[in-house]
XYZ file of C-alpha atoms in Angstrom:
189
model
C 56.203 13.685 71.635
C 56.240 17.261 70.894
C 54.512 19.432 74.032
C 54.065 23.054 74.909
C 52.001 25.976 74.049
C 52.473 27.892 71.165
C 51.277 31.316 69.929
C 49.967 30.543 66.421
C 48.910 27.287 64.331
C 51.783 28.323 62.101
C 54.186 27.891 64.961
C 52.941 24.575 66.058
C 53.047 23.416 62.227
C 56.281 24.765 61.888
C 58.281 23.328 65.154
C 56.186 20.023 64.210
C 57.674 19.923 60.942
C 60.969 20.928 62.127
C 61.375 18.199 64.982
C 60.039 15.443 62.382
C 62.427 16.460 59.733
C 65.444 16.746 62.237
C 64.589 13.186 63.621
C 64.371 11.757 59.788
C 61.042 10.333 60.710
C 58.933 9.067 57.621
C 56.354 11.389 56.735
C 52.614 11.057 55.846
C 50.494 13.646 53.917
C 46.751 13.428 54.750
C 44.586 15.588 52.348
C 41.124 16.188 53.391
C 38.674 15.071 50.696
C 34.826 15.635 50.926
C 32.623 12.972 49.138
C 29.818 14.954 47.213
C 26.489 13.476 46.591
C 26.577 13.076 42.946
C 23.055 13.212 41.585
C 23.421 11.471 37.863
C 27.319 11.752 37.913
C 27.855 9.445 40.807
C 29.767 10.456 43.863
C 33.052 12.144 43.603
C 35.814 13.566 45.816
C 36.527 17.371 46.086
C 39.995 18.026 47.404
C 40.280 20.684 49.752
C 44.053 21.523 49.645
C 44.547 24.108 52.117
C 43.574 21.655 54.745
C 46.298 18.924 54.075
C 47.957 17.782 57.074
C 51.687 16.498 57.355
C 52.211 13.364 60.117
C 55.500 12.065 61.048
C 55.352 8.142 62.021
C 56.197 7.803 65.888
C 56.281 11.834 66.591
C 52.863 12.703 68.473
C 51.864 16.422 68.279
C 50.755 17.723 71.841
C 51.532 21.182 71.294
C 48.527 23.645 72.348
C 47.126 27.120 71.721
C 46.473 29.601 74.211
C 42.827 29.734 72.492
C 41.455 27.915 69.804
C 40.790 29.751 66.728
C 37.299 29.422 65.351
C 35.655 30.840 61.916
C 32.087 31.585 61.962
C 30.292 31.493 58.694
C 26.679 33.133 58.103
C 25.039 31.502 55.024
C 22.055 32.136 52.868
C 20.472 29.281 50.911
C 18.487 31.019 48.352
C 15.864 29.776 45.264
C 16.012 32.035 42.631
C 14.522 31.740 38.942
C 16.477 30.552 35.944
C 15.630 33.830 34.377
C 17.324 35.678 37.151
C 20.641 33.484 36.754
C 20.607 33.921 33.224
C 20.464 37.791 33.903
C 23.376 37.588 36.336
C 25.344 35.609 33.961
C 25.507 32.174 36.020
C 25.434 29.556 33.240
C 25.808 26.025 35.077
C 26.149 24.174 32.030
C 30.063 25.700 31.455
C 30.958 25.284 34.904
C 32.851 22.064 33.964
C 31.286 19.874 36.727
C 29.167 16.811 36.427
C 25.656 16.740 36.196
C 23.924 17.597 39.607
C 26.919 19.398 41.318
C 28.085 22.777 41.713
C 30.856 24.714 43.047
C 30.653 28.812 43.287
C 34.715 28.655 43.262
C 33.985 29.157 39.561
C 32.533 32.369 40.281
C 34.179 35.293 41.387
C 31.772 37.162 43.758
C 33.108 39.149 47.162
C 31.131 38.735 50.189
C 29.590 42.557 49.770
C 28.585 41.873 46.364
C 26.904 38.724 47.259
C 25.215 39.926 50.274
C 23.849 43.004 48.500
C 22.327 40.614 45.401
C 20.860 38.457 48.255
C 19.057 41.541 49.884
C 17.916 43.041 47.073
C 16.421 39.570 45.729
C 14.509 39.367 48.927
C 13.038 42.909 48.809
C 12.242 42.388 44.947
C 10.418 38.756 45.772
C 12.854 37.711 43.044
C 14.344 34.865 45.636
C 12.830 33.056 48.333
C 15.623 32.270 51.341
C 15.115 28.630 52.179
C 17.669 28.884 55.112
C 20.146 31.052 56.948
C 22.355 28.965 59.250
C 25.408 30.147 60.925
C 28.224 27.587 60.912
C 31.156 27.728 63.249
C 34.201 25.622 62.553
C 37.208 25.314 64.456
C 40.428 26.272 62.544
C 41.421 22.877 60.562
C 38.467 21.288 60.998
C 35.509 21.068 58.895
C 31.565 21.232 59.324
C 28.076 20.737 57.501
C 24.587 21.572 57.190
C 22.071 19.939 55.444
C 18.800 21.808 54.178
C 16.060 18.943 53.724
C 16.493 15.819 56.003
C 16.571 11.794 55.427
C 14.164 9.403 54.354
C 14.336 5.751 55.213
C 15.016 3.253 52.728
C 13.550 -0.257 53.652
C 15.257 -3.204 51.831
C 14.232 -6.633 52.234
C 16.515 -9.914 52.010
C 17.123 -13.408 52.927
C 18.466 -12.265 56.097
C 15.231 -10.082 57.081
C 14.688 -6.271 56.796
C 17.166 -3.513 56.868
C 16.580 0.298 57.035
C 19.135 2.723 55.529
C 18.617 6.430 55.564
C 19.310 8.621 52.319
C 19.796 12.166 52.752
C 17.845 14.729 50.554
C 17.840 18.553 50.226
C 20.912 20.789 49.868
C 24.038 19.858 52.228
C 27.024 22.196 52.384
C 30.142 21.535 53.694
C 32.728 23.843 55.307
C 36.451 23.613 55.933
C 38.706 26.575 57.415
C 41.645 27.362 58.741
C 43.148 30.379 60.596
C 46.215 31.800 59.172
C 48.086 34.832 60.756
C 45.417 34.933 62.760
C 42.980 35.774 60.211
C 40.074 33.385 58.768
C 41.575 33.843 55.119
C 41.025 30.470 53.794
C 37.786 28.893 53.763
C 35.916 26.389 51.155
C 32.629 25.547 50.538
C 31.751 21.741 49.039
């Protein structure tokens, strides 16, 4: 077991790696994958590379940080017309993704430009804001938000009746990791 208080996540991870390697323990790499709803294309897994975690068999990491790192993300879910997207130059058909899925990582906007576009669209009635949630996520963890809901699906078989719930709407997942005490890596899936 490795325990103590460390100044940063980088120090914690570095110490853990050094001890595990020095003891010659078997290494396991855990990748974070999100399962995305697939529409017509079926479900697919999105890899969130910067959230990869290495663990060593038999080595427990009990190191603590003086304060928890947290990332707060302000989101805007906006409905716009196809004409507007064509004018801006967004072509979903060339994004290289299965039908029913999209990723904004294929397009290069900085936060200020995107915020200004959303503000201008709201003022010109070109867009309709569906939701503006704030998501807070601990560094190294994930959070998600569903604009929509769940509908019950009733199934009858020889064992009786069962009810399952299917999500509808837009679901946004966020993974964040603070490095160098700055929230410089975040990914939406």
